Coordinates of C-alpha atoms and ligand atoms in Angstrom, one line a residue:
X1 CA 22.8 1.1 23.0
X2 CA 21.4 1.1 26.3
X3 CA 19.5 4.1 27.7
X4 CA 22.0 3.9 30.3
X5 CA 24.8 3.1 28.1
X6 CA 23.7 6.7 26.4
X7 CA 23.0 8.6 30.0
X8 CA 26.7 8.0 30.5
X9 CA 28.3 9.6 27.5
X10 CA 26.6 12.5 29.1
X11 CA 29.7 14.6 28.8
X12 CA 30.3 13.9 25.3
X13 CA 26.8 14.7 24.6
X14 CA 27.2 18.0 25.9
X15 CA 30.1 18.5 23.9
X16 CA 28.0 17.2 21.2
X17 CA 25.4 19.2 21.4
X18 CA 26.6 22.5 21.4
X19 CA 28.1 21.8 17.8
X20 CA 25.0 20.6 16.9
X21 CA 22.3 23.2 15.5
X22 CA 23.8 25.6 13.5
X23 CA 21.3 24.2 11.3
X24 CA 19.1 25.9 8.4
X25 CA 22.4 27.7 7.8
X26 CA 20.7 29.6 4.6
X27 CA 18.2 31.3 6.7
X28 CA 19.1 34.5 8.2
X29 CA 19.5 34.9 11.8
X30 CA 16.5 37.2 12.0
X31 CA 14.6 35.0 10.6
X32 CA 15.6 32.4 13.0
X33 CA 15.4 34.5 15.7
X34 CA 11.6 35.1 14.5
X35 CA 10.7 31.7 14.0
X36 CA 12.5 30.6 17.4
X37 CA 10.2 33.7 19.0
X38 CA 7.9 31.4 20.9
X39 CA 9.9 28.9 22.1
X40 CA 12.6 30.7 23.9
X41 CA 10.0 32.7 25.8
X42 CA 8.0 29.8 26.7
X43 CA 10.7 28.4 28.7
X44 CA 8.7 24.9 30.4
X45 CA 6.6 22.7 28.7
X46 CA 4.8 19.2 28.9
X47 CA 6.2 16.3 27.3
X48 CA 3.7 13.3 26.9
X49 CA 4.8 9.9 26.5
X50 CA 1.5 7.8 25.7
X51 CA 1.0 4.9 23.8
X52 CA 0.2 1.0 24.0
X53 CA 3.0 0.2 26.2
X54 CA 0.8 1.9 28.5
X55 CA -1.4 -1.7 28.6
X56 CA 1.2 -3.7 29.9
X57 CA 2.3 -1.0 32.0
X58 CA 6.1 -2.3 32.7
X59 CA 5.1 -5.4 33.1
X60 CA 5.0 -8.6 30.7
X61 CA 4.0 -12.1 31.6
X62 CA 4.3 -11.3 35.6
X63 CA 8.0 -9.6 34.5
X64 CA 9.0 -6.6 35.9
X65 CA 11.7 -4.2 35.0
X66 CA 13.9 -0.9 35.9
X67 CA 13.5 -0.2 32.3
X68 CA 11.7 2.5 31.2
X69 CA 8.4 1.4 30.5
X70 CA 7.7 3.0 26.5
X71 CA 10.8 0.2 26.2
X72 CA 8.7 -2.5 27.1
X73 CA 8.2 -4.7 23.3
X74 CA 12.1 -4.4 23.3
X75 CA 13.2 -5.2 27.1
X76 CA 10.4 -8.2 27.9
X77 CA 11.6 -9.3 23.9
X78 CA 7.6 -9.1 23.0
X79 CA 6.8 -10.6 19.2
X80 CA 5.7 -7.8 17.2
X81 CA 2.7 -10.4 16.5
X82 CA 2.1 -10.8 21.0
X83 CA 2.9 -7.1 21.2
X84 CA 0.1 -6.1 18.5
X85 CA -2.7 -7.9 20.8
X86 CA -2.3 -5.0 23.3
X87 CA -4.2 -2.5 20.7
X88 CA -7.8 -4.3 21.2
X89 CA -7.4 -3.6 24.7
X90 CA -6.1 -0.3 24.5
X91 CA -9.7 1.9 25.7
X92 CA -8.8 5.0 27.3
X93 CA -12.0 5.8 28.0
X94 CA -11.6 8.7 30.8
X95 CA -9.3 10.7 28.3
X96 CA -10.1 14.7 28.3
X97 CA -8.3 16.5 26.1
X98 CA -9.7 19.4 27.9
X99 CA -8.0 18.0 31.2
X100 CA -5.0 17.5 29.9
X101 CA -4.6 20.7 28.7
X102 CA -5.8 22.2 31.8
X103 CA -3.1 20.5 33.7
X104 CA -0.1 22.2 31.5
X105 CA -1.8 25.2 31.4
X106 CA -2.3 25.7 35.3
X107 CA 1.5 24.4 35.7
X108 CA 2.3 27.2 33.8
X109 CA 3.7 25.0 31.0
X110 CA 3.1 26.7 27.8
X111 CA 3.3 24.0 25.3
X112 CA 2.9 20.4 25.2
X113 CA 5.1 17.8 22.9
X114 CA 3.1 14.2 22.6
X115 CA 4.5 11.1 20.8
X116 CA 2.7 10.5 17.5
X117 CA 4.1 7.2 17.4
X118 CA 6.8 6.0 19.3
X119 CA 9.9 3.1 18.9
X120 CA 7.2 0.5 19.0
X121 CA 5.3 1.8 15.9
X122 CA 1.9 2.8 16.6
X123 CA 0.8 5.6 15.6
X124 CA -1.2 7.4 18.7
X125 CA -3.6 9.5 15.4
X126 CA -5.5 8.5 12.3
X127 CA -3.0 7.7 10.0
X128 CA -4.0 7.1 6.6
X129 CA -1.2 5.1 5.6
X130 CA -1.4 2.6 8.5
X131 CA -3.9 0.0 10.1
X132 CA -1.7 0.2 13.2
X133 CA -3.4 3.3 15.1
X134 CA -5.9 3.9 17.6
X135 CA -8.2 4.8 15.5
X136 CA -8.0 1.8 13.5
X137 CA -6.8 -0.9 15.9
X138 CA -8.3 -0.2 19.0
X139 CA -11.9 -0.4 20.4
X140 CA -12.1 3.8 21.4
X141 CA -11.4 4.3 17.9
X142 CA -11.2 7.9 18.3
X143 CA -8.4 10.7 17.2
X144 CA -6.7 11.6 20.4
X145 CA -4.3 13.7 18.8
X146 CA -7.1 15.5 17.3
X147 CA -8.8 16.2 21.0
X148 CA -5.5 17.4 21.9
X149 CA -4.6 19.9 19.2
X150 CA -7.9 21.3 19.1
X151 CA -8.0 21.7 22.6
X152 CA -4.5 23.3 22.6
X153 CA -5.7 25.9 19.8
X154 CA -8.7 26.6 22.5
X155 CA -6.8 27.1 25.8
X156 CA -3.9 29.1 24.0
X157 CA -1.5 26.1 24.9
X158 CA 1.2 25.6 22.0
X159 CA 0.9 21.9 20.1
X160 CA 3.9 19.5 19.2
X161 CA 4.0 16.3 18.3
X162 CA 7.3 13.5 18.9
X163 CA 8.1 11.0 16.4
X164 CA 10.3 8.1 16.4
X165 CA 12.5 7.8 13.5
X166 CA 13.1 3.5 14.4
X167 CA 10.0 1.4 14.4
X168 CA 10.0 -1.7 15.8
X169 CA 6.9 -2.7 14.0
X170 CA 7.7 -1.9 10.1
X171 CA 8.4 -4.9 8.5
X172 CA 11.5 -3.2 7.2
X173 CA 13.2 -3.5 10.5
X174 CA 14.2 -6.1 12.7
X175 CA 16.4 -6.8 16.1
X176 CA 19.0 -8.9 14.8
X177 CA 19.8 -10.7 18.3
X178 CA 16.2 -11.6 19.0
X179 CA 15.7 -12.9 22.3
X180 CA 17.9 -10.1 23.3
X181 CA 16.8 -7.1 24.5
X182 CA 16.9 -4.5 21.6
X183 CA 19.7 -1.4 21.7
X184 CA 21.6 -3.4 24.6
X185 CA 24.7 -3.6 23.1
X186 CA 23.8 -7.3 21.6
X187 CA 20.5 -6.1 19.8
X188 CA 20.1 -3.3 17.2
X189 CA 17.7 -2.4 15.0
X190 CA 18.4 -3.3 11.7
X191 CA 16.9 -2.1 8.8
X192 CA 16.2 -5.0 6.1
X193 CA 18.4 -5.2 2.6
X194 CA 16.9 -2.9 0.1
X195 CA 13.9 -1.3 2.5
X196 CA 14.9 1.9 3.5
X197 CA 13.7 3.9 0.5
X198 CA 10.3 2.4 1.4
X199 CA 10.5 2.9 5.1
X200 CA 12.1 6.6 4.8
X201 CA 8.4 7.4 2.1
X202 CA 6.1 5.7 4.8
X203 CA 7.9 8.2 8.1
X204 CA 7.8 11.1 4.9
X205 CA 3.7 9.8 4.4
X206 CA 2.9 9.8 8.6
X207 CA 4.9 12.9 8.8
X208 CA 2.7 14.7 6.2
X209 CA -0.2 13.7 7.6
X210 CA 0.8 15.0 11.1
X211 CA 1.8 18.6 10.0
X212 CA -1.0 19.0 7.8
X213 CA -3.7 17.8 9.6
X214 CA -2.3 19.1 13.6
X215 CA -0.3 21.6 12.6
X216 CA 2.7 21.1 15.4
X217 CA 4.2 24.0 16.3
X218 CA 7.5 21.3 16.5
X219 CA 8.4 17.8 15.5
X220 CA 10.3 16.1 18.0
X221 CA 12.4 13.5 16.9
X222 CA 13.9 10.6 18.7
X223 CA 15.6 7.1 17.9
X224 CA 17.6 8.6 15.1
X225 CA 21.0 6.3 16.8
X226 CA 20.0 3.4 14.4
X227 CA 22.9 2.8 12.1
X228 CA 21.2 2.8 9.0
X229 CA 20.3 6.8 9.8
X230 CA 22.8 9.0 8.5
X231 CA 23.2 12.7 9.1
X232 CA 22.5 13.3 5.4
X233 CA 19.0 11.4 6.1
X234 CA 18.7 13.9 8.8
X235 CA 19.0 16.7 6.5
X236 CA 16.9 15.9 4.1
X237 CA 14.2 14.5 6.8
X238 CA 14.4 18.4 8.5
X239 CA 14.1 20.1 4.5
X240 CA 11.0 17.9 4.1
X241 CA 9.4 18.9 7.4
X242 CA 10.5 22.9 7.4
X243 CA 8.8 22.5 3.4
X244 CA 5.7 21.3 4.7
X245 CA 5.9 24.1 7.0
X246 CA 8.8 26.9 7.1
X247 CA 7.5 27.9 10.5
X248 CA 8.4 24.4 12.5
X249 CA 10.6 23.7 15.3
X250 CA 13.0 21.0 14.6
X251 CA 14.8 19.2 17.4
X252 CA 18.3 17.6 17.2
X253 CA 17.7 14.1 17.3
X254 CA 16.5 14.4 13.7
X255 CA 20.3 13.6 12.3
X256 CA 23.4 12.5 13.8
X257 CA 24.5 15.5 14.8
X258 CA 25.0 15.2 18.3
X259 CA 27.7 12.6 17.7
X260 CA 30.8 12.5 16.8
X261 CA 31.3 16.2 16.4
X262 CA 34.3 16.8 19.0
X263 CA 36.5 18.9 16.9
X264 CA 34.3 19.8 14.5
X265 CA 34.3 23.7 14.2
X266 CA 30.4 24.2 14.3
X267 CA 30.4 27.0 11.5
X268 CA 32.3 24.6 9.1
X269 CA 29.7 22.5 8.8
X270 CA 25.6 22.3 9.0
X271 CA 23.7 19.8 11.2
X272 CA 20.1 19.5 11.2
X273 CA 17.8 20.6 13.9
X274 CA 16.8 24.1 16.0
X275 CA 17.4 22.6 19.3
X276 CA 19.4 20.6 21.6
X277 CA 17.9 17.6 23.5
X278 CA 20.1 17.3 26.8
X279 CA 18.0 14.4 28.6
X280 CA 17.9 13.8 32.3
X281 CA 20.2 16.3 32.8
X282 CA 21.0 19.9 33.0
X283 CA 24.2 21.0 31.4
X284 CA 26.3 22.4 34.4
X285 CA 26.7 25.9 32.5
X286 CA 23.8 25.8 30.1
X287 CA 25.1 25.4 26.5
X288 CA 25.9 28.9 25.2
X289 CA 25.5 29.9 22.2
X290 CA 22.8 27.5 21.2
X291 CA 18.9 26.6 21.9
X292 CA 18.3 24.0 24.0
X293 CA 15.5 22.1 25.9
X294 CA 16.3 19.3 28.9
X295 CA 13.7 16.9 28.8
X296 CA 12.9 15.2 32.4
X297 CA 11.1 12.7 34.0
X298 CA 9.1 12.9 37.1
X299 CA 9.5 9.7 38.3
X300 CA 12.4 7.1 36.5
X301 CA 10.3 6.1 33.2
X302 CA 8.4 7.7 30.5
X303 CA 6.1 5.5 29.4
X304 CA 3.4 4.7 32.2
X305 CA 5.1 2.0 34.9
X306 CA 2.1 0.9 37.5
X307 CA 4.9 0.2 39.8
X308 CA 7.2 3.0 39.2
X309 CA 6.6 5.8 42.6
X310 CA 10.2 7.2 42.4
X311 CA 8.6 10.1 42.0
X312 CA 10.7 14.2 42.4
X313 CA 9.6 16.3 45.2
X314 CA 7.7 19.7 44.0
X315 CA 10.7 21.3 45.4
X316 CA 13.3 19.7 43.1
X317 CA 11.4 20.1 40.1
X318 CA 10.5 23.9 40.9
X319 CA 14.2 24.1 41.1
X320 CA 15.4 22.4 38.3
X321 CA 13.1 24.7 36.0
X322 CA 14.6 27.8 37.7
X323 CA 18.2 26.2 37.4
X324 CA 17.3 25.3 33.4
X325 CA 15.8 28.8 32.7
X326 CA 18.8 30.4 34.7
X327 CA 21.4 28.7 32.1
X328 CA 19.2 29.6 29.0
X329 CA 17.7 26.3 28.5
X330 CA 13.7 24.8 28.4
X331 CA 12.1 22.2 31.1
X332 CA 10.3 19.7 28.9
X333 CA 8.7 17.4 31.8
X334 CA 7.0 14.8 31.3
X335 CA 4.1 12.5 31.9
X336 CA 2.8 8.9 31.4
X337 CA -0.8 8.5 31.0
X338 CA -2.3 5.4 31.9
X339 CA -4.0 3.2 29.2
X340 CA -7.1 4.2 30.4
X341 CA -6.3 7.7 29.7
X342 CA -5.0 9.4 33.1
X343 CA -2.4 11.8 34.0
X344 CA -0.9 9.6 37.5
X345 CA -2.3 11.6 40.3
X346 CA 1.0 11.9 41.9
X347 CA 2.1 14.0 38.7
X348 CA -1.1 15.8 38.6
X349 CA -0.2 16.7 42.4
X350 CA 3.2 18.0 41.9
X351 CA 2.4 19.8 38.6
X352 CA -0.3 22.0 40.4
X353 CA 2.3 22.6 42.9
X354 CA 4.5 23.5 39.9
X355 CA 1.4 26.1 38.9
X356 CA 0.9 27.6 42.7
X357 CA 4.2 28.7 42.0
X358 CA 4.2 29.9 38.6
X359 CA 1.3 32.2 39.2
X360 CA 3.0 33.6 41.5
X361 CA 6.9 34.2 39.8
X362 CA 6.6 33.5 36.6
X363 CA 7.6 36.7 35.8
X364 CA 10.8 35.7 36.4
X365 CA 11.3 32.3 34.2
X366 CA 8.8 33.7 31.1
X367 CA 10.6 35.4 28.6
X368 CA 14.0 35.7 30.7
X369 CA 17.4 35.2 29.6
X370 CA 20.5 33.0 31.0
X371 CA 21.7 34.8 34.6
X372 CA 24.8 36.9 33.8
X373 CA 26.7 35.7 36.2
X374 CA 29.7 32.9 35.2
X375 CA 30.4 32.0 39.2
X376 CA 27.9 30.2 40.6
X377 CA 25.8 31.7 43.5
X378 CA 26.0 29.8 46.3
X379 CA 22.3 31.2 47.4
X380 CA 20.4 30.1 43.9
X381 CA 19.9 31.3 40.7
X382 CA 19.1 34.2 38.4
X383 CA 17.6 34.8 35.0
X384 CA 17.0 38.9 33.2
X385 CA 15.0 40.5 31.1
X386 CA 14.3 44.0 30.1
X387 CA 16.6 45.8 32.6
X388 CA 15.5 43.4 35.6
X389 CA 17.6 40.8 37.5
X390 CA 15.9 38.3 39.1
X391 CA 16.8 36.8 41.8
X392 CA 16.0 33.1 42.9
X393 CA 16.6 32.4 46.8
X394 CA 17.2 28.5 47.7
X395 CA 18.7 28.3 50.4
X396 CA 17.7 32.1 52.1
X397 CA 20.5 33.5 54.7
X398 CA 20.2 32.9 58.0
X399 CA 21.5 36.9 59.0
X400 CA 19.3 38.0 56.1
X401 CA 21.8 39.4 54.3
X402 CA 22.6 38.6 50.4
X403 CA 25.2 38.8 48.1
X404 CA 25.1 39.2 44.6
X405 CA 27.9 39.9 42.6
X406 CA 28.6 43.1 41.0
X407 CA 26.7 43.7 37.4
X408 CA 26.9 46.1 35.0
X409 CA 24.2 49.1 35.6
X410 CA 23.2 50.6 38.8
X411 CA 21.0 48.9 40.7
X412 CA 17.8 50.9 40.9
X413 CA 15.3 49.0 43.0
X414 CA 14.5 45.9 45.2
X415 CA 11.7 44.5 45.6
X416 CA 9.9 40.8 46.6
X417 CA 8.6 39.4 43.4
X418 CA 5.7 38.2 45.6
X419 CA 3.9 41.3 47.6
X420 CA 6.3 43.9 46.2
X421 CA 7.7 44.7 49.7
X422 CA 10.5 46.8 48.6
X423 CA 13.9 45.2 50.1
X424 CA 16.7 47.6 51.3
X425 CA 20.3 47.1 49.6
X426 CA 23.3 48.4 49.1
X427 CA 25.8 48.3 45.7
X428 CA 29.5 48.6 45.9
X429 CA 32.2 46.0 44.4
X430 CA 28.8 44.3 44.8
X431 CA 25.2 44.2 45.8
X432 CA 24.0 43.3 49.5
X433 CA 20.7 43.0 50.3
X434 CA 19.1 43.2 53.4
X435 CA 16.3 40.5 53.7
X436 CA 13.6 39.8 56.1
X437 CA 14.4 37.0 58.2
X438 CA 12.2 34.5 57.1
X439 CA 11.9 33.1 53.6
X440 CA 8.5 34.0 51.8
X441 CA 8.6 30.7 49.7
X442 CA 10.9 27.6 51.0
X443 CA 11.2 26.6 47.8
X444 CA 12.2 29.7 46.4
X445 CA 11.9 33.1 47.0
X446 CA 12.3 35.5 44.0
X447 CA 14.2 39.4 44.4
X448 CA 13.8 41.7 41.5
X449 CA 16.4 44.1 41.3
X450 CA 15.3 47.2 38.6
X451 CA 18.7 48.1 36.9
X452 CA 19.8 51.3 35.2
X453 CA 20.0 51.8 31.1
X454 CA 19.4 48.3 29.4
X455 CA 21.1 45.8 32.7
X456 CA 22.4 42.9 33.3
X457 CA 26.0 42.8 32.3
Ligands
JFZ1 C1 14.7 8.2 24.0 C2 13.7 7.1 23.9 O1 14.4 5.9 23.6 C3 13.0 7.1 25.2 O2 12.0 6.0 25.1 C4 12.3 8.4 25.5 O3 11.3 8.7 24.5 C5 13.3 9.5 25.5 C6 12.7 10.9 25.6 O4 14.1 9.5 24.3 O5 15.8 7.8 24.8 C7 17.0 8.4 24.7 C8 17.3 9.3 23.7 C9 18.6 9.9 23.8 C10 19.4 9.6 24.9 C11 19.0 8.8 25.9 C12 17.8 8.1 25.8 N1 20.6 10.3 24.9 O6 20.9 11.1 24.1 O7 21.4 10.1 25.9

């Protein structure tokens, strides 16, 4: 399938997805609830999409592509033979773990999810069971995953790693229209007569290696569409990983899950994984009921793209965090490091913008639960916790006057979020508020309204 064969089956997806992780049905919800702790207070975090394909850089041979550049071996139909020659050229040199880190952690972003190894095979650690990793195939011949992780540990920034279930590297795989672009409708990956046992002990092997030695707080799976990858094989892949260590994260995308399941009463059956994995989008009401995380690019690839300045205002990704945390969801946002070991200045820009903001309100996103409102406000968004409401201002009122809809609890106190200037108001069938007439933030300004006994409705 086509990534944007798959972006437009968005509906289904979300249909999909909210039958999806009942999973790890033996465990008790407290125990869920425990282990989920972290995650649904952290709320944003950093996806990293690094890897060879960030040598060629979206382009191959002078060839040049709206594909998304991690796609690059598959799309530009590279030899796995041509594609390995990237590796002794692969020298990020001016990578600093400690940079990296620093950039998530001044966004505000409080963990970071980094591909291990993605569809192209090569493993971005020391793996023990391959020759095709950096440490092994490349001339830095370092453990960047290491750097990372122990950097993480040190800044208090949580670690997870992604892992791509279809490899199109292991020789138990193959395109079987070569010459056609791979997962375009014409070319799948296949897995070979009679090799999946071995392939299914090497991802078991790498997998080890990567929650023992790194200790992930989550494994992120992706590329589990293949049709050799059944559901069942997504079960037993999340009881491996949750037995190497009970305490993981699990996303989705580790079984099949997220397909086919229109119908399907969620509590009749179990599907594997903690988490939904809505991409490039936001579900229009959240997905209720169950965890999920929308992962998002800044500008239209995730792998690196030299070429590629499509790049989101500050503005629209402040927002779309505020609209994702508002409907109970995480902001996974991502970047694509150059092969010589950079964040793209332009994201570096717009994630410090990201962090200006978040010092200031992220009171309001941390922690917070969906807004407990079904209508839409015209206005913005809102998110609670702990007998607050807060209120996110988009679009602030010209008269300086805004209404919220009524809510369960009396409404104590108004105030700015930023300053603490209290803000006059009024509560009847609903709420008005009487602002000042010019917006604090343009991007948004955030009210928090103190409500009576435990609030929100
Ligand atoms: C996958 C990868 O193929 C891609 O390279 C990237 O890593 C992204 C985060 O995940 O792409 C997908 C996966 C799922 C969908 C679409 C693209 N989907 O469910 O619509």
């Amino acid at each position: 399938m086509t990534t944007t064969c798959r972006r437009l089956s968005a509906t289904a997806l979300t249909l999909l997805l909210i039958a999806m992780p009942a999973a790890g049905a033996q465990e008790a919800p407290a125990d869920r609830d425990a282990r989920m702790k972290w995650w649904r207070d952290a709320r944003f975090g950093m996806f990293i999409h690094w890897g060879l394909y960030a040598v060629p850089a979206g382009e191959y041979n002078g060839k040049r592509s709206k594909e998304i550049g991690e796609w690059i071996m598959s799309w530009a139909n590279i030899p796995r033979a041509e594609y390995e020659k990237f590796a002794p050229t692969f020298n990020p040199a001016r990578f600093d773990a400690a940079q990296w880190v620093r950039i998530a952690k001044d966004a505000g972003m409080k963990y970071l999810v980094i591909t291990s190894k993605h569809h192209d095979g090569f493993a971005m650690y020391d793996s023990g069971v391959s020759t095709y990793d950096i440490v092994d195939a490349t001339p830095y011949r370092k453990d960047p995953m290491r750097a990372l992780a122990d950097e993480c540990r040190r800044q208090g920034i949580t670690f997870a790693f992604y892992y791509s279930i279809m490899d199109w590297h292991h020789p138990s795989q193959y395109v079987d229209a070569p010459g056609k672009h791979a997962e375009a409708g014409h070319g799948q990956t296949r897995m070979r007569e009679g090799r999946k046992q071995e392939y299914v002990d090497y991802m078991k092997a790498q997998l080890r290696e990567l929650v023992t030695k790194y200790d992930p707080a989550v494994l992120w799976f992706d590329g589990e569409w293949v049709d050799w990858w059944t559901e069942e094989d997504g079960q037993d892949l999340y009881r491996y990983v949750r037995g190497l260590k009970p305490g993981i994260l699990i996303n989705n995308r580790v079984g099949k899950g997220r397909k086919g399941m229109e119908g399907l009463n969620r509590t009749d059956r179990v599907y594997a994984g903690d988490f939904g994995t809505p991409e490039q989008q936001i579900p229009a009401s959240g997905l209720p009921g169950v965890d999920w995380e929308s992962c998002m690019t800044m500008n239209d690839t995730w792998g690196f793209k030299h070429y590629d300045e499509n790049w989101k205002s500050s503005q629209a990704l402040i927002r779309n965090l505020i609209d994702i945390v508002s409907k109970g969801g995480n902001y996974l946002l991502n970047v694509g490091p150059t092969a010589q070991g950079e964040i793209p200045r332009p994201s570096v820009e717009r994630l410090a913008d990201m962090g200006r903001w978040m010092a200031v309100n992220g009171e309001s996103l941390y922690g917070t639960g969906a807004m407990p409102f079904t209508e839409q406000l015209a206005w913005g968004r809102a998110t609670r916790k702990d007998g607050k409401l807060y209120l996110h201002v988009f679009d602030w009122p010209a008269d300086g006057v805004l209404l919220v809809p009524q809510i369960h609890g009396k409404v104590l106190t108004a105030r700015m979020l930023a300053g603490g200037a209290s803000v006059a108001f009024t509560q009847t069938t609903g709420i008005t508020l009487k602002l000042p007439v010019k917006a604090p933030d343009p991007i948004a300004s955030v009210i928090v309204l103190d409500i009576e006994s435990s609030g929100g409705r």
